Amino acid sequence: LPVLTTVSGLLFFKPFFQKTPVRVDSSLQQRRHTLPASEFRNLTPQDAISVFEIEREAFISVSGECPLTLDEVLNFLGQCPELSLGWFEEGQLVAFIIGSGWDKERLSQEAMTQHVPDSSTVHIHVLSVHRHCRQQGKGSIILWRYLQYVSCMPGLRRALLICEDFLVPFYLKAGFKEIGPSAITVSNMHFQEMEYTLSGQAYSRRNSDC
């Protein structure tokens, strides 16, 4: 279940919401458009349907609940797209993370639907991978990419999330530490709250053109 400035200065990202539409010369319109084999970028409200379809398939069958409703996805991608990350292969969304800003020491029920601008904490709401791309390590990869990315954002000092007990080892392996039981409940489910300290260091040069 629920688990989370401009970035144009990072070559690693090409934020969709900052792109300027490009006029294509008519003589080139007949050329076959080749999509990038793999691309990481911020999500936008235009991606919301794809995001929600992946999320719904991943969570409904397991817990009967989605971390975010479609309206909440649209809300966060409208308010804080810079705290999201999508992984696209040949133009298709295969994995994503959605986060928002938070300004308290611990997550509360209000954190599930609120974004607090200019805060020092990113709340990771959801990490999800398309069903055809699971068991390939993509969850670990996109989480690593996301944490490296937000580490470069001025003012951000840590990431918080909540997860079910069976996911705790996954996040421990990624560098999170357990804070303890979360005050947040969804239906009859209970969660552990976890924290990651952001390094604040520049993104590794070897990945700057990914």
Coordinates of C-alpha atoms in Angstrom, one line a residue:
L1 CA 0.0 0.0 0.0
P2 CA 1.1 3.6 0.4
V3 CA 4.8 3.5 0.7
L4 CA 6.1 9.1 -1.1
T5 CA 12.6 23.5 -7.6
T6 CA 12.9 22.6 -10.8
V7 CA 15.0 19.7 -12.1
S8 CA 15.9 21.1 -15.5
G9 CA 19.5 21.5 -14.2
L10 CA 19.9 17.7 -14.1
L11 CA 20.7 16.1 -17.4
F12 CA 19.4 12.9 -15.9
F13 CA 15.8 14.3 -16.1
K14 CA 13.9 15.9 -18.9
P15 CA 10.8 17.0 -17.1
F16 CA 7.8 16.6 -19.4
F17 CA 6.0 19.6 -17.8
Q18 CA 9.0 21.8 -18.6
K19 CA 9.3 20.8 -22.3
T20 CA 8.3 23.2 -25.1
P21 CA 6.3 21.7 -27.9
V22 CA 8.4 21.2 -31.0
R23 CA 7.1 22.0 -34.4
V24 CA 7.8 19.2 -36.9
D25 CA 8.7 20.1 -40.4
S26 CA 6.2 18.7 -42.8
S27 CA 9.0 17.0 -44.8
L28 CA 9.9 15.0 -41.7
Q29 CA 6.4 13.9 -40.8
Q30 CA 6.6 10.7 -42.8
R31 CA 9.7 9.5 -41.0
R32 CA 9.1 6.8 -38.4
H33 CA 9.2 8.2 -34.9
T34 CA 11.5 6.2 -32.7
L35 CA 10.7 6.3 -29.0
P36 CA 13.6 6.1 -26.5
A37 CA 14.3 2.5 -25.4
S38 CA 14.3 3.6 -21.8
E39 CA 13.5 7.0 -20.2
F40 CA 13.1 8.3 -16.7
R41 CA 11.1 11.5 -16.3
N42 CA 8.7 13.3 -14.0
L43 CA 5.0 12.4 -14.3
T44 CA 2.3 14.8 -15.4
P45 CA -1.5 14.7 -15.1
Q46 CA -1.5 13.3 -18.6
D47 CA 0.1 10.2 -17.2
A48 CA -2.6 9.7 -14.4
I49 CA -4.7 7.1 -16.2
S50 CA -1.7 4.9 -16.9
V51 CA -0.4 5.4 -13.3
F52 CA -3.8 4.5 -11.8
E53 CA -4.3 1.4 -14.0
I54 CA -0.9 0.0 -12.9
E55 CA -1.6 0.9 -9.3
R56 CA -5.1 -0.6 -9.3
E57 CA -3.9 -3.9 -10.7
A58 CA -1.0 -4.1 -8.3
F59 CA -2.8 -3.4 -5.1
I60 CA -6.5 -4.3 -5.5
S61 CA -5.8 -8.0 -6.0
V62 CA -3.6 -8.1 -2.9
S63 CA -5.2 -5.8 -0.4
G64 CA -8.4 -4.5 -2.0
E65 CA -7.3 -0.9 -1.6
C66 CA -5.3 1.5 -3.7
P67 CA -2.8 3.9 -2.0
L68 CA -4.1 6.7 -4.2
T69 CA -7.4 7.3 -5.9
L70 CA -7.4 8.6 -9.4
D71 CA -8.4 12.1 -8.1
E72 CA -5.4 12.0 -5.6
V73 CA -3.0 10.9 -8.4
L74 CA -4.2 13.9 -10.5
N75 CA -3.9 16.2 -7.5
F76 CA -0.3 15.2 -6.6
L77 CA 0.8 15.3 -10.3
G78 CA -0.7 18.7 -10.6
Q79 CA 0.7 20.1 -7.4
C80 CA 4.1 18.5 -7.1
P81 CA 5.1 16.7 -10.4
E82 CA 8.8 17.2 -9.5
L83 CA 8.3 14.7 -6.6
S84 CA 7.3 12.0 -9.0
L85 CA 9.3 9.7 -11.3
G86 CA 8.1 7.5 -14.1
W87 CA 10.1 4.8 -16.0
F88 CA 9.1 4.5 -19.6
E89 CA 10.2 1.8 -22.1
E90 CA 9.4 2.6 -25.7
G91 CA 6.9 5.2 -24.5
Q92 CA 5.1 2.8 -22.2
L93 CA 5.0 3.4 -18.4
V94 CA 6.5 0.4 -16.7
A95 CA 7.1 1.7 -13.1
F96 CA 6.6 4.8 -11.1
I97 CA 6.9 6.6 -7.8
I98 CA 4.6 9.4 -6.5
G99 CA 5.7 11.6 -3.6
S100 CA 4.6 14.8 -1.9
G101 CA 6.0 17.3 0.6
W102 CA 5.5 16.8 4.3
D103 CA 6.5 19.0 7.3
K104 CA 6.0 16.9 10.4
E105 CA 8.3 14.4 12.2
R106 CA 6.0 11.5 11.6
L107 CA 3.4 10.8 8.9
S108 CA -0.2 11.2 9.9
Q109 CA -3.5 10.5 8.2
E110 CA -3.5 14.0 6.7
A111 CA -0.2 13.2 4.9
M112 CA -2.1 10.7 2.7
T113 CA -3.8 13.5 0.8
Q114 CA -1.8 16.7 1.4
H115 CA 1.2 18.2 -0.2
V116 CA 3.2 20.7 1.9
P117 CA 5.4 22.9 -0.4
D118 CA 8.9 23.9 0.5
S119 CA 9.2 21.1 3.2
S120 CA 12.2 19.1 4.1
T121 CA 10.6 15.7 3.9
V122 CA 9.3 13.8 0.8
H123 CA 6.5 11.4 1.6
I124 CA 6.6 8.5 -0.8
H125 CA 3.0 7.5 -1.4
V126 CA 3.3 4.7 -3.8
L127 CA 5.9 2.6 -5.8
S128 CA 4.4 0.3 -8.4
V129 CA 5.6 -1.8 -11.3
H130 CA 3.6 -3.0 -14.3
R131 CA 2.5 -6.6 -14.0
H132 CA 4.5 -7.6 -17.1
C133 CA 7.7 -6.1 -15.7
R134 CA 7.8 -7.6 -12.2
Q135 CA 10.4 -9.9 -10.8
Q136 CA 13.0 -8.0 -12.9
G137 CA 14.4 -5.8 -10.3
K138 CA 12.7 -2.7 -11.6
G139 CA 11.3 -1.7 -8.2
S140 CA 14.7 -1.6 -6.7
I141 CA 16.1 0.3 -9.7
I142 CA 13.5 3.0 -9.8
L143 CA 13.6 3.5 -6.0
W144 CA 17.4 4.0 -6.2
R145 CA 17.0 6.4 -9.0
Y146 CA 14.3 8.3 -7.2
L147 CA 16.3 8.6 -4.0
Q148 CA 19.4 9.8 -5.9
Y149 CA 17.2 12.4 -7.7
V150 CA 15.5 13.8 -4.6
S151 CA 18.9 13.9 -2.8
C152 CA 19.8 16.7 -5.3
M153 CA 16.7 18.8 -4.6
P154 CA 17.5 21.8 -2.4
G155 CA 16.0 21.6 1.1
L156 CA 15.0 18.0 1.1
R157 CA 16.6 16.1 4.0
R158 CA 14.7 12.8 4.2
A159 CA 12.1 10.5 2.7
L160 CA 9.3 8.8 4.7
L161 CA 6.9 6.0 3.8
I162 CA 4.7 3.4 5.3
C163 CA 4.5 -0.2 4.2
E164 CA 3.2 -3.5 5.3
D165 CA 5.5 -5.8 7.3
F166 CA 6.4 -8.1 4.3
L167 CA 7.9 -5.1 2.5
V168 CA 10.1 -4.0 5.3
P169 CA 13.1 -6.1 4.1
F170 CA 12.8 -4.5 0.7
Y171 CA 13.1 -1.0 2.0
L172 CA 15.8 -1.9 4.6
K173 CA 17.9 -3.2 1.7
A174 CA 17.4 0.1 -0.1
G175 CA 18.8 2.0 2.9
F176 CA 15.7 2.9 4.9
K177 CA 15.4 2.4 8.6
E178 CA 12.4 1.4 10.7
I179 CA 10.9 4.1 12.8
G180 CA 8.1 2.0 14.2
P181 CA 4.4 1.3 13.8
S182 CA 2.6 3.9 11.8
A183 CA -0.4 5.8 13.2
I184 CA -2.0 5.5 9.7
T185 CA -4.5 2.8 9.1
V186 CA -6.3 1.8 5.9
S187 CA -9.3 -0.4 6.4
N188 CA -8.0 -2.9 8.9
M189 CA -4.4 -2.8 7.7
H190 CA -1.5 -1.6 9.8
F191 CA 1.8 -0.4 8.6
Q192 CA 5.4 0.2 9.6
E193 CA 6.9 3.7 9.1
M194 CA 10.3 4.0 7.5
E195 CA 12.8 6.8 7.0
Y196 CA 15.6 7.4 4.5
T197 CA 18.2 10.2 5.1
L198 CA 19.0 12.0 1.9
S199 CA 22.6 12.6 1.2
G200 CA 22.2 16.0 -0.5
Q201 CA 25.1 15.1 -2.8
A202 CA 25.0 15.7 -6.6
Y203 CA 23.8 12.8 -8.7
S204 CA 26.6 10.5 -9.9
R205 CA 28.1 11.8 -13.2
R206 CA 28.1 8.3 -14.7
N207 CA 24.3 8.4 -14.6
S208 CA 23.8 12.0 -15.6
D209 CA 22.8 11.2 -19.2
C210 CA 20.4 8.4 -18.4

